[in-house]
CSV table of C-alpha atoms and ligand atoms in Angstrom, one decimal:
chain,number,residue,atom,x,y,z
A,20,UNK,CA,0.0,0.0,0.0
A,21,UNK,CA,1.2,3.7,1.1
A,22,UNK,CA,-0.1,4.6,-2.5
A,23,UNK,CA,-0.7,8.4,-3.7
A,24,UNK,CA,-4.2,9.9,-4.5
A,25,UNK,CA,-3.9,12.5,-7.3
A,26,UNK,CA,-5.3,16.1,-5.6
A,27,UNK,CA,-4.7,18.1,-8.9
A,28,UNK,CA,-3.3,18.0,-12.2
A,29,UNK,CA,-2.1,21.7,-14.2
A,30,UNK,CA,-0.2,21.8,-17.3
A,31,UNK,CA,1.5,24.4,-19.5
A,32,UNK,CA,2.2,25.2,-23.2
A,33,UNK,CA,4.6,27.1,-25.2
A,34,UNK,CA,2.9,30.1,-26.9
A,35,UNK,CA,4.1,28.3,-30.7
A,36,UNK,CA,2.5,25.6,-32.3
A,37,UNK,CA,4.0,24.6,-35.4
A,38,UNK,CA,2.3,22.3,-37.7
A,39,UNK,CA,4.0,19.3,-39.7
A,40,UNK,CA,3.9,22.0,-42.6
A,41,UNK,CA,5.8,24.1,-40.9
A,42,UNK,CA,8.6,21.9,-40.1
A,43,UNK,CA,9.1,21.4,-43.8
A,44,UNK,CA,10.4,24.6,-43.5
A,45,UNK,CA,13.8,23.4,-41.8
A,46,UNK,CA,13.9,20.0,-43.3
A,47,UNK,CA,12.9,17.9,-46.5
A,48,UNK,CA,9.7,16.6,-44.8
A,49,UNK,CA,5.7,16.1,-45.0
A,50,UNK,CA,2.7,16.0,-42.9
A,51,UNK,CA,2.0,12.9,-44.8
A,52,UNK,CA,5.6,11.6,-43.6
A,53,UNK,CA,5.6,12.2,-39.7
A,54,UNK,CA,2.0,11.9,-39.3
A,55,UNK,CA,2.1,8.4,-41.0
A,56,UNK,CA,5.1,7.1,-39.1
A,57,UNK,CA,4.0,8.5,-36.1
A,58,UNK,CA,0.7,9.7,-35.5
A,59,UNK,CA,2.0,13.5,-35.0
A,60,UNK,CA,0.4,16.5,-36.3
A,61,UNK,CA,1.7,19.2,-34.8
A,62,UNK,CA,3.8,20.2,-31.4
A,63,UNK,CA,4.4,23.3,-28.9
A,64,UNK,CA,7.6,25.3,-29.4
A,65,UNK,CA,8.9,27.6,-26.8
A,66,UNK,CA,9.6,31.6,-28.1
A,67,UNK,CA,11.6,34.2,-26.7
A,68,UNK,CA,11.2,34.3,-22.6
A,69,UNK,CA,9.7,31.0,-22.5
A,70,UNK,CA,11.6,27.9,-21.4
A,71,UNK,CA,11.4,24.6,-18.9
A,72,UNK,CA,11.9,26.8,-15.9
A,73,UNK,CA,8.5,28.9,-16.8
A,74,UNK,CA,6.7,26.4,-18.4
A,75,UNK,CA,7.2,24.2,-14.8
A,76,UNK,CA,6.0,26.9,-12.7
A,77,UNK,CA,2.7,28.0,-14.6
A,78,UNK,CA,1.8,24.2,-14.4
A,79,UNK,CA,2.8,24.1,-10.6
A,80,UNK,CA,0.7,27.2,-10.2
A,81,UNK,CA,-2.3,26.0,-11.6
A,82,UNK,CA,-2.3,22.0,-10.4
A,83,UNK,CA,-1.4,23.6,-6.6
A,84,UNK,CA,-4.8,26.2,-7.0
A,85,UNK,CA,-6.6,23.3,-8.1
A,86,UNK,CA,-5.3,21.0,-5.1
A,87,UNK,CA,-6.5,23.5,-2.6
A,88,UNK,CA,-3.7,22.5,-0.2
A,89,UNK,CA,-1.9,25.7,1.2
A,90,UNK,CA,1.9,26.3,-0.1
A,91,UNK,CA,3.1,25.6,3.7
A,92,UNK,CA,2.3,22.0,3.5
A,93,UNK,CA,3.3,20.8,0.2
A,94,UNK,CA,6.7,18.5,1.2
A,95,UNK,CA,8.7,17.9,-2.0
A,96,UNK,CA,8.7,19.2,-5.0
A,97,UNK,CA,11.0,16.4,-7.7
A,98,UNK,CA,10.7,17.8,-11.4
A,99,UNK,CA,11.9,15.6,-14.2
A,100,UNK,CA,13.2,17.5,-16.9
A,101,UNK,CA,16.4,16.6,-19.3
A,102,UNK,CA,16.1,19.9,-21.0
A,103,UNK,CA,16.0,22.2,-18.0
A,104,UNK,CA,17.1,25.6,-17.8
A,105,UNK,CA,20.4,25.1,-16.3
A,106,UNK,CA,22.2,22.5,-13.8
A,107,UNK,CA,22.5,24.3,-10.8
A,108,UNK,CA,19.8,25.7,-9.9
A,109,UNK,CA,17.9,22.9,-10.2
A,110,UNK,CA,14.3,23.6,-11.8
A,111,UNK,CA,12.9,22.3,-9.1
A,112,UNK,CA,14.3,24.9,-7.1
A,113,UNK,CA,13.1,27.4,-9.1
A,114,UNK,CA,9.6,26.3,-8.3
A,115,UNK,CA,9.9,26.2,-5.3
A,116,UNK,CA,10.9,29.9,-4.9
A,117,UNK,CA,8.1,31.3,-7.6
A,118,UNK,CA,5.5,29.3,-5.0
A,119,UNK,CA,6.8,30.5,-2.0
A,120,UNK,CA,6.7,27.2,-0.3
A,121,UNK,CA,7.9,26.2,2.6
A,122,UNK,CA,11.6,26.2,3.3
A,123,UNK,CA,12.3,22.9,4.7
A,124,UNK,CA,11.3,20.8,2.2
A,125,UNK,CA,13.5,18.9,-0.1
A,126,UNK,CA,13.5,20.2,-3.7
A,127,UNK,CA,15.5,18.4,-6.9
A,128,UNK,CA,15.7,17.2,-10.5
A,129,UNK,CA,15.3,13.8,-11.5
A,130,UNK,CA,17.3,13.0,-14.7
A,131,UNK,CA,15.7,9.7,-16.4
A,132,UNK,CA,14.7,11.2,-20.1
A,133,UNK,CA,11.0,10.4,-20.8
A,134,UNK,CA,10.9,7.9,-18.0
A,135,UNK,CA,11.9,10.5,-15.6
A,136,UNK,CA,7.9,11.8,-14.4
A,137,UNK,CA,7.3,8.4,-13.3
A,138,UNK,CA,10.9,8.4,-11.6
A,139,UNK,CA,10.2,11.6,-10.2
A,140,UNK,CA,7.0,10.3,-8.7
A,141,UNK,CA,8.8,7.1,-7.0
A,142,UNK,CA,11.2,9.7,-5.7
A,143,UNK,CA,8.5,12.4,-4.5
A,144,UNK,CA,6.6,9.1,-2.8
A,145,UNK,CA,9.8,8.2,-1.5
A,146,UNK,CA,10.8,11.4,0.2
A,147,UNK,CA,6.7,11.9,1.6
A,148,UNK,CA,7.6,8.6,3.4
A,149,UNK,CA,10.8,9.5,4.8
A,150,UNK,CA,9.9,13.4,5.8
A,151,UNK,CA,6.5,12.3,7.6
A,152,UNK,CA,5.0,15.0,5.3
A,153,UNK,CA,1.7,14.5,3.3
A,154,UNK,CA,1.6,16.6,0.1
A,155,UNK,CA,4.3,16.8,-3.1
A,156,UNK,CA,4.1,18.3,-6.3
A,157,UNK,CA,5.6,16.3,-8.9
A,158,UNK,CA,6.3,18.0,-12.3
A,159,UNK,CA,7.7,17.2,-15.5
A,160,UNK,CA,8.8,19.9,-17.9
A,161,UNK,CA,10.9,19.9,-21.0
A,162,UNK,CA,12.3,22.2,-23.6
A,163,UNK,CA,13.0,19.7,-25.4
A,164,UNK,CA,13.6,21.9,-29.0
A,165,UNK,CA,16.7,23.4,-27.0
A,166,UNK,CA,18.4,20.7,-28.0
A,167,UNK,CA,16.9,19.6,-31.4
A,168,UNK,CA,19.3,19.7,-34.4
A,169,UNK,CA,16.6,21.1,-36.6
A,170,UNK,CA,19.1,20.3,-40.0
A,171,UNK,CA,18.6,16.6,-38.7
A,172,UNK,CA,14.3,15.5,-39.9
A,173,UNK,CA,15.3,12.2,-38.3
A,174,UNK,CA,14.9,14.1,-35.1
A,175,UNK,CA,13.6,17.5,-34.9
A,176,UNK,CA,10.1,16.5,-36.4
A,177,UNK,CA,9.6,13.8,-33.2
A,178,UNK,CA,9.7,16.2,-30.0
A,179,UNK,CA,8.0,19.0,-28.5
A,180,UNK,CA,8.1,21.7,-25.2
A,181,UNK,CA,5.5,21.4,-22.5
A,182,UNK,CA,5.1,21.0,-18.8
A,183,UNK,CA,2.7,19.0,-16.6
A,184,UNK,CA,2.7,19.4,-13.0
A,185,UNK,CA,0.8,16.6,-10.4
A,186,UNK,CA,-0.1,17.0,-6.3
A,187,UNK,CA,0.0,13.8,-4.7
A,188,UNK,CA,-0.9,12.8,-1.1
A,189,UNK,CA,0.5,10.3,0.3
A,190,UNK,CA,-2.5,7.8,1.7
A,191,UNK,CA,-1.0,4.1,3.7
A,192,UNK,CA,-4.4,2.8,2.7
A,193,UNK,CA,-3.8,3.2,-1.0
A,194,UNK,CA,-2.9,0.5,-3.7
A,195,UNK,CA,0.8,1.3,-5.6
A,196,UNK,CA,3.0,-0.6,-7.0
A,197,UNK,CA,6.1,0.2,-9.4
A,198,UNK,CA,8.6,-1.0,-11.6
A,199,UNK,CA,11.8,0.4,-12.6
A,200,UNK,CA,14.6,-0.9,-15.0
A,201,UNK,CA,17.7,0.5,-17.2
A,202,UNK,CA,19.6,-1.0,-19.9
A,203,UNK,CA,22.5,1.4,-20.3
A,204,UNK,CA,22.7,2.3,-24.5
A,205,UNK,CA,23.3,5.3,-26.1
A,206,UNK,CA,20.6,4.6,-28.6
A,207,UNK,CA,19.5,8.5,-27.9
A,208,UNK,CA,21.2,11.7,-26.7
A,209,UNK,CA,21.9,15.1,-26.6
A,210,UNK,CA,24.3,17.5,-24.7
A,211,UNK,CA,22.6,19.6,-21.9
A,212,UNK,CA,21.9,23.2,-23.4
A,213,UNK,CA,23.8,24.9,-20.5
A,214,UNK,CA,27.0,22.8,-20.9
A,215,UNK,CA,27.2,22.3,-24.4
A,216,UNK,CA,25.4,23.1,-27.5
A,217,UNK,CA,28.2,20.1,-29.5
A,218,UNK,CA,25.5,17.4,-29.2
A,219,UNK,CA,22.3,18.0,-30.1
A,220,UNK,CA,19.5,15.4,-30.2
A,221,UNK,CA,20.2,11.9,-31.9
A,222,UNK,CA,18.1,8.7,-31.7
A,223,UNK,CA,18.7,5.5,-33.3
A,224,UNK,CA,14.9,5.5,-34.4
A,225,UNK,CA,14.5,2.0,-35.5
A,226,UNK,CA,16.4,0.5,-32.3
A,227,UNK,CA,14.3,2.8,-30.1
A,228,UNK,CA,11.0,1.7,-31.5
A,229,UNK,CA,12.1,-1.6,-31.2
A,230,UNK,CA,13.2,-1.2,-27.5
A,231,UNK,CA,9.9,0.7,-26.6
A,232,UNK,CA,7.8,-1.7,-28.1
A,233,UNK,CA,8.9,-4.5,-26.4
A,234,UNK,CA,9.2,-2.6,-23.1
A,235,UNK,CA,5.6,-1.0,-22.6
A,236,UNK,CA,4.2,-5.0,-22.5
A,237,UNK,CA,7.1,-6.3,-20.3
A,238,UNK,CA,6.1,-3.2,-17.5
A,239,UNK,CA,2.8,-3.5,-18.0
A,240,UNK,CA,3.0,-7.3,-17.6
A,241,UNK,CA,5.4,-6.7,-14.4
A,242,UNK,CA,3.2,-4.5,-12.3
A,243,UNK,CA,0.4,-6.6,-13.4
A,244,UNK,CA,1.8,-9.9,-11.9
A,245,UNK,CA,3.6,-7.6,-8.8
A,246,UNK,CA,0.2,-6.3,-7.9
A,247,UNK,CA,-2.3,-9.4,-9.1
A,248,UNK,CA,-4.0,-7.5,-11.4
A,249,UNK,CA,-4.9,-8.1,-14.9
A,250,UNK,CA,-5.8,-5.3,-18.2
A,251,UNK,CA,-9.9,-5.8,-16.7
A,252,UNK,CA,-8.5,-4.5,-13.3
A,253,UNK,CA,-7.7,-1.2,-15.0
A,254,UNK,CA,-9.3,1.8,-16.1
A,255,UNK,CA,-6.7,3.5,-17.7
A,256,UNK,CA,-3.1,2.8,-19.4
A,257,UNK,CA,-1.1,6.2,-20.0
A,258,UNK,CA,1.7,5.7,-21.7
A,259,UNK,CA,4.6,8.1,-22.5
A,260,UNK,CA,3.6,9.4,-25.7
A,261,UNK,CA,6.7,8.7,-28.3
A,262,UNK,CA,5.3,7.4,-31.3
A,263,UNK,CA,1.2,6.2,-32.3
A,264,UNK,CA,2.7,3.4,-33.7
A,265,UNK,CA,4.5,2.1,-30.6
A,266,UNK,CA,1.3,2.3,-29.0
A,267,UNK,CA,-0.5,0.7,-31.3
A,268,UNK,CA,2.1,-2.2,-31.1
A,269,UNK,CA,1.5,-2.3,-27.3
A,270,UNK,CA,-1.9,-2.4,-27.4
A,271,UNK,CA,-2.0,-5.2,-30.0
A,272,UNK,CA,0.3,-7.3,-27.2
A,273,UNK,CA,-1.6,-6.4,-24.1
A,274,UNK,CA,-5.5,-5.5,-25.7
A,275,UNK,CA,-7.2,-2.9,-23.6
A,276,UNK,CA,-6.9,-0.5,-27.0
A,277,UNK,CA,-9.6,1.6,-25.3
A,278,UNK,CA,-7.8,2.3,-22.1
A,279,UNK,CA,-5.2,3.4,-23.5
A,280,UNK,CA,-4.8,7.6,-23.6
A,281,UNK,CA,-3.3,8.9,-26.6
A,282,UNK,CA,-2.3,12.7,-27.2
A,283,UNK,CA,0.8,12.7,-28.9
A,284,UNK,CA,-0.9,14.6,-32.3
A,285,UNK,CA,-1.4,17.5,-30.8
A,286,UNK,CA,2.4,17.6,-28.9
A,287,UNK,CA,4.3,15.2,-30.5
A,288,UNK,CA,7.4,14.0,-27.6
A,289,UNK,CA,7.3,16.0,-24.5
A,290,UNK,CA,9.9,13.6,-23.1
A,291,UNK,CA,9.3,13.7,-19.4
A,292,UNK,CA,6.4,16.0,-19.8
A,293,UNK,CA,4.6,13.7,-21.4
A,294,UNK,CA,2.3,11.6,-19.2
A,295,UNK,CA,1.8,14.4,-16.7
A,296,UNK,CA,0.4,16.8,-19.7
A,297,UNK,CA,-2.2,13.5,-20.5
A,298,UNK,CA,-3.0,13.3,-16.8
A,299,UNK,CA,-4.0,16.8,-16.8
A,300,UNK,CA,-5.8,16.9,-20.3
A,301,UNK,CA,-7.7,13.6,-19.1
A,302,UNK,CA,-8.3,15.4,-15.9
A,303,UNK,CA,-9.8,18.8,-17.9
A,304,UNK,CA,-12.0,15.9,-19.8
A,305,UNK,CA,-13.5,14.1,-16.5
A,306,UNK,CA,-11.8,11.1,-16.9
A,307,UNK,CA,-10.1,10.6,-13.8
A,308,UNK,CA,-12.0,10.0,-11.1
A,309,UNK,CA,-11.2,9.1,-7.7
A,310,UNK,CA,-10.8,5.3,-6.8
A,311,UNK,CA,-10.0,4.3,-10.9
A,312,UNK,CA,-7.0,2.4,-11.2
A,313,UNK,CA,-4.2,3.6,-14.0
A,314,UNK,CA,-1.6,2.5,-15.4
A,315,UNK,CA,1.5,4.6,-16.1
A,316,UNK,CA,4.9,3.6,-18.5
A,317,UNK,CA,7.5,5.8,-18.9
A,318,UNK,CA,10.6,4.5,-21.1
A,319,UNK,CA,13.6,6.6,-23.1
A,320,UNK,CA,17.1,7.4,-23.3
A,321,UNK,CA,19.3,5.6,-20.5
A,322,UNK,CA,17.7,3.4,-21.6
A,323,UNK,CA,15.5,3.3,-18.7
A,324,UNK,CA,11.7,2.6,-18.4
A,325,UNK,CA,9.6,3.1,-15.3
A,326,UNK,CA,5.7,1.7,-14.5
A,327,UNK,CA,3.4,2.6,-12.1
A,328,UNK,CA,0.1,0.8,-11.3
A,329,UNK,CA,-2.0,3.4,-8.7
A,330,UNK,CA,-5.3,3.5,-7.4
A,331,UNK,CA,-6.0,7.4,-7.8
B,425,ACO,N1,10.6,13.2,-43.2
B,425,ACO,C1,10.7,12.5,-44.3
B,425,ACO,N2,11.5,11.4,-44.5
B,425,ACO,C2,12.2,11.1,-43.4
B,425,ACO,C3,12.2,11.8,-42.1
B,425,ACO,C4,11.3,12.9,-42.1
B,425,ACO,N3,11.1,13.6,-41.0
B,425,ACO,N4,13.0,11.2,-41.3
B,425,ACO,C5,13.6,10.1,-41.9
B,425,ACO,N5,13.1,10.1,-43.2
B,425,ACO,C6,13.5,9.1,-44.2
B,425,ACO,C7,14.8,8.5,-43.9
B,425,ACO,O1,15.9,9.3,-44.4
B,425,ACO,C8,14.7,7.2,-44.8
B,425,ACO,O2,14.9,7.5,-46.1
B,425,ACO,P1,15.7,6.5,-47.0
B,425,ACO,O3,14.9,5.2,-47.0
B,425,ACO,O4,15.8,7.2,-48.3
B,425,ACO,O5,17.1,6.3,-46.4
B,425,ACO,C9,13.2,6.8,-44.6
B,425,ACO,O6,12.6,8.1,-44.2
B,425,ACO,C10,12.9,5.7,-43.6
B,425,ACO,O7,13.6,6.1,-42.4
B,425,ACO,P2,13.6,5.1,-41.2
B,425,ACO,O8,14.4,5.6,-40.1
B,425,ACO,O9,13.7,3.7,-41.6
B,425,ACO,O10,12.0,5.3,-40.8
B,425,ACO,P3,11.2,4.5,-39.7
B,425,ACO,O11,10.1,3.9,-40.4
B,425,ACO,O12,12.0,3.7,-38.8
B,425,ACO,O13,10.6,5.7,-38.8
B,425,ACO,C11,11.0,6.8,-36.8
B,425,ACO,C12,11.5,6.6,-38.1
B,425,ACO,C13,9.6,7.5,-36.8
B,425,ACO,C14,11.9,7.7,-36.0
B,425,ACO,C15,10.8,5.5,-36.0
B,425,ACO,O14,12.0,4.7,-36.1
B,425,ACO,C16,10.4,5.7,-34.6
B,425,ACO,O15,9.4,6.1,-34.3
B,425,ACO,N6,11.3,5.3,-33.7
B,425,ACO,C17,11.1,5.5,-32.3
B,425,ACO,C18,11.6,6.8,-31.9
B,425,ACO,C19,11.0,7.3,-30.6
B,425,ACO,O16,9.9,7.2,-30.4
B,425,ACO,N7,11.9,7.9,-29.8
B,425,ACO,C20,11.6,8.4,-28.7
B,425,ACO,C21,11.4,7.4,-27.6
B,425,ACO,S1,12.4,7.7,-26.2
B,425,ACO,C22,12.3,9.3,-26.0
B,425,ACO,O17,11.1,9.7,-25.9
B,425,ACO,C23,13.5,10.1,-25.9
């Protein structure tokens, strides 16, 4: 047990959206191309003034109004984000001062690429149980076209900027169980912004898909046989949103195709971002509700991949 109920969800866009059209305009591409191989059709890209610092606190803003829990009690904020601002401060600082919360509270960055919101949750859980405090706000924010080589359409066409931000409470009574896993491969990278602009976003696309498609099932499959459940058990499965077509391939392993939350047309890969910004849009749609069971799967460069089976 000592599971997490989900108080509030928030997210947060770039002002530009740029369509598949208007990526032809940096490389030799097509709408018909990406959103063919990948189900995207357009994705958020942050302008002058906006970045994963700013994006991370106008989520944290809105998901901590929504909570209704004061700034004074929330005990940890963990943010993933592989594209943050800089190193030092962390982001997660950086929240923490723009919300004024309280000072003795732990505050850090979890670094697992698009696996790192359900990191950052294992950590935030983690810390709740350790501090003997109730509330943390976990938030994953990425700008990720900071490090896009947009000469390189094998790339630059996949990702997109965004931020989601979660408050949790930590509840003994609740079901939660996780799964975590790395198998170290540089099958993708790219240089942190602040350090070093010398290497930019690369993917080996084809072992990637291959890697996520076989990875979704296997976590899925783990929590299912750590926590006895099975896909009838669940109401929801929200994946990372990479690719349609890896999706599709999980769904056709696992079934369930109507639990599983898709959004990745209108943002295209948020990296960490990713499953917190569904949370929040499913959340804005009213289809979370409390005592539904969900599955999460995070998985990306490391390689590493995360699951999280939670009754909400
Ligand atoms: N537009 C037009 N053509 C393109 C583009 C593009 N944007 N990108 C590549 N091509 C071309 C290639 O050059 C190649 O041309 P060629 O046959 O003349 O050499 C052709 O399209 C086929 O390229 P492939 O790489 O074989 O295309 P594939 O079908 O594998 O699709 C893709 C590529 C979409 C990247 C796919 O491999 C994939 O989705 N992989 C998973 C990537 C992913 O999801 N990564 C993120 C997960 S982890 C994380 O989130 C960090």
């Amino acid at each position: 047990m000592n599971g997490l109920k989900l108080l509030a969800t928030g997210r947060a866009l770039p002002s530009q959206t740029l369509s598949n059209d208007d990526m032809s305009r940096y490389v030799e591409t097509s709408d018909e191309w990406i959103g063919g191989r990948t189900g995207i059709r357009q994705r958020y890209f942050c302008a002058e003034g906006e970045n994963a610092t700013t994006l991370a606190i106008e989520a944290s803003r809105l998901a901590l109004e929504r909570s209704g829990i004061p700034a004074a009690e929330i005990g940890c904020v963990v943010v993933a984000t592989s594209s943050g601002e800089y190193v030092m401060p962390s982001t997660a600082s950086m929240v923490h001062g723009a919300l004024a919360l309280d000072e003795n509270i732990p505050t850090l960055d979890v670094g697992a690429a698009c696996a790192g919101f359900l990191y950052a949750v294992e950590v935030a859980r983690g810390l709740l149980l350790a501090g003997g405090r109730r509330y943390a706000l976990v938030v994953g924010t990425e700008q990720m076209s900071s490090v896009l080589d947009m000469t390189d359409r094998t790339t630059c066409v996949l990702f997109g900027d965004g931020a989601g931000a979660t408050v949790f409470e930590l509840d003994t009574e609740r079901e939660y169980v996780s799964v975590q896993g790395t198998r170290s491969d540089m099958a993708i990278r790219s240089g942190c912004p602040s350090i070093t602009q010398k290497v930019p976003m690369q993917m080996d696309g084809q072992a990637v898909f291959r890697f996520a498609a076989a990875i979704i099932p296997k976590c899925v499959q783990d929590l299912f046989a750590k926590g006895g459940r099975t896909m009838d058990d669940v109401d929801w499965v929200v994946c990372h949103q990479a690719n349609e077509r890896i999706l599709d391939a999980s769904i056709r392993r696992l079934g369930g195709k109507e639990k599983f939350y898709k959004n990745i047309d209108r943002y295209a890969n948020t990296s960490a971002a990713s499953i917190a910004i569904a949370l929040d849009e499913m959340n804005e749609q009213g289809l979370l509700e409390e005592g539904q069971r969900i599955v999460m799967v995070g998985f990306g460069g490391g390689l590493t991949w995360a699951g999280i089976m939670l009754c909400i």
